[in-house]
Amino acid sequence: MSQKFCCVLVSDNGESWALNGDAEHDNEENEVLPQMLNDGWLVSSVTAGSGSKDDTSYWLVSLVKAAG
């Protein structure tokens, strides 16, 4: 069985978006993670990040879904 993979960035204010170049999960409202979880994607790993110049924290969330 093949799998599909996607990486999503999540901020501590609740916004989430797919990494650049993932047109299938482009979402102008920055709410891609809840939509993908509702579509059957599963979290395979979470990597914590650090704050940026505005002290927002980010996490890299890797998702997987059975293809087909």
PDB file of C-alpha atoms in Angstrom:
ATOM      1  CA  MET A   1       0.000   0.000   0.000  1.00  0.00           C
ATOM      2  CA  SER A   2       1.416   3.396  -0.946  1.00  0.00           C
ATOM      3  CA  GLN A   3       1.216   6.459   1.254  1.00  0.00           C
ATOM      4  CA  LYS A   4       1.009  10.189   0.733  1.00  0.00           C
ATOM      5  CA  PHE A   5       3.063  12.556   2.884  1.00  0.00           C
ATOM      6  CA  CYS A   6       2.700  16.230   3.727  1.00  0.00           C
ATOM      7  CA  CYS A   7       4.447  18.623   6.104  1.00  0.00           C
ATOM      8  CA  VAL A   8       2.496  21.389   7.817  1.00  0.00           C
ATOM      9  CA  LEU A   9       3.747  24.335   9.839  1.00  0.00           C
ATOM     10  CA  VAL A  10       1.659  25.215  12.899  1.00  0.00           C
ATOM     11  CA  SER A  11       1.995  28.414  14.925  1.00  0.00           C
ATOM     12  CA  ASP A  12       1.082  28.955  18.553  1.00  0.00           C
ATOM     13  CA  ASN A  13      -1.794  31.213  17.476  1.00  0.00           C
ATOM     14  CA  GLY A  14      -3.513  28.255  15.796  1.00  0.00           C
ATOM     15  CA  GLU A  15      -2.673  28.978  12.166  1.00  0.00           C
ATOM     16  CA  SER A  16      -1.409  26.135  10.002  1.00  0.00           C
ATOM     17  CA  TRP A  17      -0.276  25.853   6.405  1.00  0.00           C
ATOM     18  CA  ALA A  18       1.383  23.308   4.124  1.00  0.00           C
ATOM     19  CA  LEU A  19       4.970  23.906   3.118  1.00  0.00           C
ATOM     20  CA  ASN A  20       5.526  25.922  -0.052  1.00  0.00           C
ATOM     21  CA  GLY A  21       4.917  23.984  -3.226  1.00  0.00           C
ATOM     22  CA  ASP A  22       2.027  21.862  -1.932  1.00  0.00           C
ATOM     23  CA  ALA A  23      -0.741  23.221  -4.170  1.00  0.00           C
ATOM     24  CA  GLU A  24      -3.120  20.405  -3.164  1.00  0.00           C
ATOM     25  CA  HIS A  25      -3.281  21.795   0.380  1.00  0.00           C
ATOM     26  CA  ASP A  26      -3.101  25.511  -0.360  1.00  0.00           C
ATOM     27  CA  ASN A  27      -5.393  27.359   2.047  1.00  0.00           C
ATOM     28  CA  GLU A  28      -5.563  31.146   2.259  1.00  0.00           C
ATOM     29  CA  GLU A  29      -7.185  31.006   5.702  1.00  0.00           C
ATOM     30  CA  ASN A  30      -4.205  29.157   7.224  1.00  0.00           C
ATOM     31  CA  GLU A  31      -6.348  26.352   8.643  1.00  0.00           C
ATOM     32  CA  VAL A  32      -4.963  23.414   6.706  1.00  0.00           C
ATOM     33  CA  LEU A  33      -4.209  21.098   9.671  1.00  0.00           C
ATOM     34  CA  PRO A  34      -7.803  20.712  10.937  1.00  0.00           C
ATOM     35  CA  GLN A  35      -9.000  20.147   7.369  1.00  0.00           C
ATOM     36  CA  MET A  36      -6.408  17.452   6.717  1.00  0.00           C
ATOM     37  CA  LEU A  37      -7.163  15.652   9.999  1.00  0.00           C
ATOM     38  CA  ASN A  38     -10.860  15.670   9.053  1.00  0.00           C
ATOM     39  CA  ASP A  39      -9.892  14.182   5.675  1.00  0.00           C
ATOM     40  CA  GLY A  40      -8.226  11.176   7.321  1.00  0.00           C
ATOM     41  CA  TRP A  41      -4.597  12.296   7.496  1.00  0.00           C
ATOM     42  CA  LEU A  42      -2.660  11.039  10.537  1.00  0.00           C
ATOM     43  CA  VAL A  43       0.142  12.784  12.407  1.00  0.00           C
ATOM     44  CA  SER A  44       3.348  10.795  12.037  1.00  0.00           C
ATOM     45  CA  SER A  45       5.678  13.188  13.883  1.00  0.00           C
ATOM     46  CA  VAL A  46       5.902  16.643  15.437  1.00  0.00           C
ATOM     47  CA  THR A  47       9.073  18.693  15.670  1.00  0.00           C
ATOM     48  CA  ALA A  48       9.060  21.723  17.939  1.00  0.00           C
ATOM     49  CA  GLY A  49      10.573  24.910  16.631  1.00  0.00           C
ATOM     50  CA  SER A  50      11.624  28.124  18.237  1.00  0.00           C
ATOM     51  CA  GLY A  51      10.217  31.609  18.264  1.00  0.00           C
ATOM     52  CA  SER A  52      11.004  34.116  15.585  1.00  0.00           C
ATOM     53  CA  LYS A  53      11.585  37.852  15.809  1.00  0.00           C
ATOM     54  CA  ASP A  54       7.957  38.331  16.929  1.00  0.00           C
ATOM     55  CA  ASP A  55       8.217  35.524  19.523  1.00  0.00           C
ATOM     56  CA  THR A  56       5.743  33.270  17.719  1.00  0.00           C
ATOM     57  CA  SER A  57       6.529  29.576  18.161  1.00  0.00           C
ATOM     58  CA  TYR A  58       6.188  27.063  15.333  1.00  0.00           C
ATOM     59  CA  TRP A  59       5.968  23.285  15.004  1.00  0.00           C
ATOM     60  CA  LEU A  60       6.622  21.115  11.962  1.00  0.00           C
ATOM     61  CA  VAL A  61       3.949  18.420  11.729  1.00  0.00           C
ATOM     62  CA  SER A  62       4.483  15.481   9.376  1.00  0.00           C
ATOM     63  CA  LEU A  63       1.293  13.841   8.147  1.00  0.00           C
ATOM     64  CA  VAL A  64       0.648  10.582   6.347  1.00  0.00           C
ATOM     65  CA  LYS A  65      -2.378   9.146   4.548  1.00  0.00           C
ATOM     66  CA  ALA A  66      -2.933   5.904   2.676  1.00  0.00           C
ATOM     67  CA  ALA A  67      -2.993   6.635  -1.064  1.00  0.00           C
ATOM     68  CA  GLY A  68      -5.702   5.285  -3.226  1.00  0.00           C
TER      69      GLY A  68
END
